[in-house]
Amino acid sequence: MRSRVRSDELFTAAQRWLVGGVNSPVRAFRAVGGNPFFVERAAGCRVWDVDGHEYVDYVLTWGPAILGHAHPRIVTAVQAAAARGTSFGIPNPAEVRMAELICRSVPTIEKVRLCNSGTEACMTAIRLARGFTGRDKIIKFAGCYHGHVDSLLVKAGSGALTFGHPDSAGVPADFAKHTLVLPYNETEPVRAAFAAYPGQIAAIILEPVAGNAGLFLPRPGWLEFLRQITEKEGALLIFDEVMTGFRLAPGGAQQRFGIRPDLTTLGKIIGGGLPVGAIGGRAEIMDHLAPLGPVYQAGTLSGNPLAMAAGITALEELGVETHPPATNPVYQRLEQLGAQLEEGLRQAAQMAGVPLVLNRCGSMFGLYFTSQPVWNLDDALRSDRERFRRFFHGMLEAGIYLAPSPFEAGFLSTAHTDAEIESTVRAAAAVLKTL
Ligand code: KE4
């Protein structure tokens, strides 16, 4: 076992001052057991902990580090921006450049509002949809996560068409009562909801590829169905692309799947590792936001120059301006790495006789220890979580850092090479045999 004396000391100290020793719950390793390691530094596709252990990183700060950690051009851009001032709260050229890059890259975004997290983006998108349509009710899907927004921290009601109950303490039932939680990848419950609540549903919000319960994909035709029914019923379709934006294609999942949502939320990659979120969509909807319209939204650090410098550099490095999406070499490489990892892990599981479902879309993947396909949260919950825990720790001991939960996605970066994929597959083959 790798001794992590310094990490354990830090975790003890951290728990004195920080709730659970962390600033975001999943980092506490409670889903896999044991103490989290503390990071000393990261570069490329690797992280080093405070005890000097090195790991190949497939979490990539939960998605943003698509170019690897400490990318030299991003570091230089942030250093240069910092020397000119770390925050202005005044319009600045960098936020205009970032907005232009987003609008030119994401097919359906004509105007954008930048904020500071994916949660803020999703919260604003919901408020904007309600303000634009004058309707209150929202449909979300079980297994999708849209940040810690009160009205979206909701679990399914007792009956298919009963409105949601809070999925967190501190969320009043009144905040949840306008949210309907339906099963992902099913059409009938969506039809029934619109039939039961005609003219009352403001929007459907979903992750077009669900990356917050492991990873499951939309069934063929399901996204098209959601687009059609929302158009027919006068509701907005919101794609939460905080994770998939600039990950699955330069224009996100909507470009990959050819669907035109009314609103899109972004985050993670567009911040180049610094705090950024964004809401974007058709100008006629977006112009309902203050100062032009009646839907209020604001933020002290929105358009922060350091975050803009990191994000602009990241999008430039991704080639969003220099290559047509279909032949962008960065995304072709990410697809290749994803396919290699998928093939290698599948073969390793087969050789070990361990039932493993690996769902993948581009450079995002999910692992489930089950022999049944996983298309929604119920399927995911049937997977063997104990086996995942043992696999996670076995891989960690082998120097491979996977997401510390069976219900998180994994990510690849342009800093991963064939060598890392091969060493990861070799490690998995050895660990799978012990499960
Ligand atoms: P943030 O507020 O954490 O920036 O974004 C919330 C959010 C919104 N929408 C989607 C699709 C997301 O994946 C997220 C955040 N993702 C999680 C990872 N599963 C962040 C990790 C964490 O909570 O620590």
PDB file of C-alpha atoms in Angstrom, residues 12 68 119 127 141 156 195 260 295 311 313 319 331 362 369 392 414 428:
ATOM      1  CA  THR A  12      -7.080  15.481   9.797  1.00  0.00           C
ATOM      2  CA  GLY A  68      -3.879  18.605 -19.417  1.00  0.00           C
ATOM      3  CA  THR A 119     -24.423  26.015 -10.931  1.00  0.00           C
ATOM      4  CA  ARG A 127     -34.907  31.618 -14.194  1.00  0.00           C
ATOM      5  CA  PHE A 141     -34.290  13.794 -15.442  1.00  0.00           C
ATOM      6  CA  ALA A 156     -38.585  12.131  -8.210  1.00  0.00           C
ATOM      7  CA  ALA A 195     -50.636  16.325 -21.160  1.00  0.00           C
ATOM      8  CA  ARG A 260     -30.703  22.794 -31.603  1.00  0.00           C
ATOM      9  CA  VAL A 295     -34.843  38.633 -15.594  1.00  0.00           C
ATOM     10  CA  GLY A 311     -10.497  30.172 -21.060  1.00  0.00           C
ATOM     11  CA  THR A 313      -6.229  30.363 -24.371  1.00  0.00           C
ATOM     12  CA  GLY A 319      -8.503  24.955 -32.414  1.00  0.00           C
ATOM     13  CA  TYR A 331     -10.998  16.210 -31.173  1.00  0.00           C
ATOM     14  CA  GLY A 362     -15.652  10.894 -27.272  1.00  0.00           C
ATOM     15  CA  PHE A 369     -19.691  -3.375 -12.863  1.00  0.00           C
ATOM     16  CA  PHE A 392     -10.889   2.255  -7.687  1.00  0.00           C
ATOM     17  CA  THR A 414      -4.648  15.872 -25.165  1.00  0.00           C
ATOM     18  CA  ALA A 428      -6.703  -2.628 -15.020  1.00  0.00           C
TER      19      ALA A 428
END
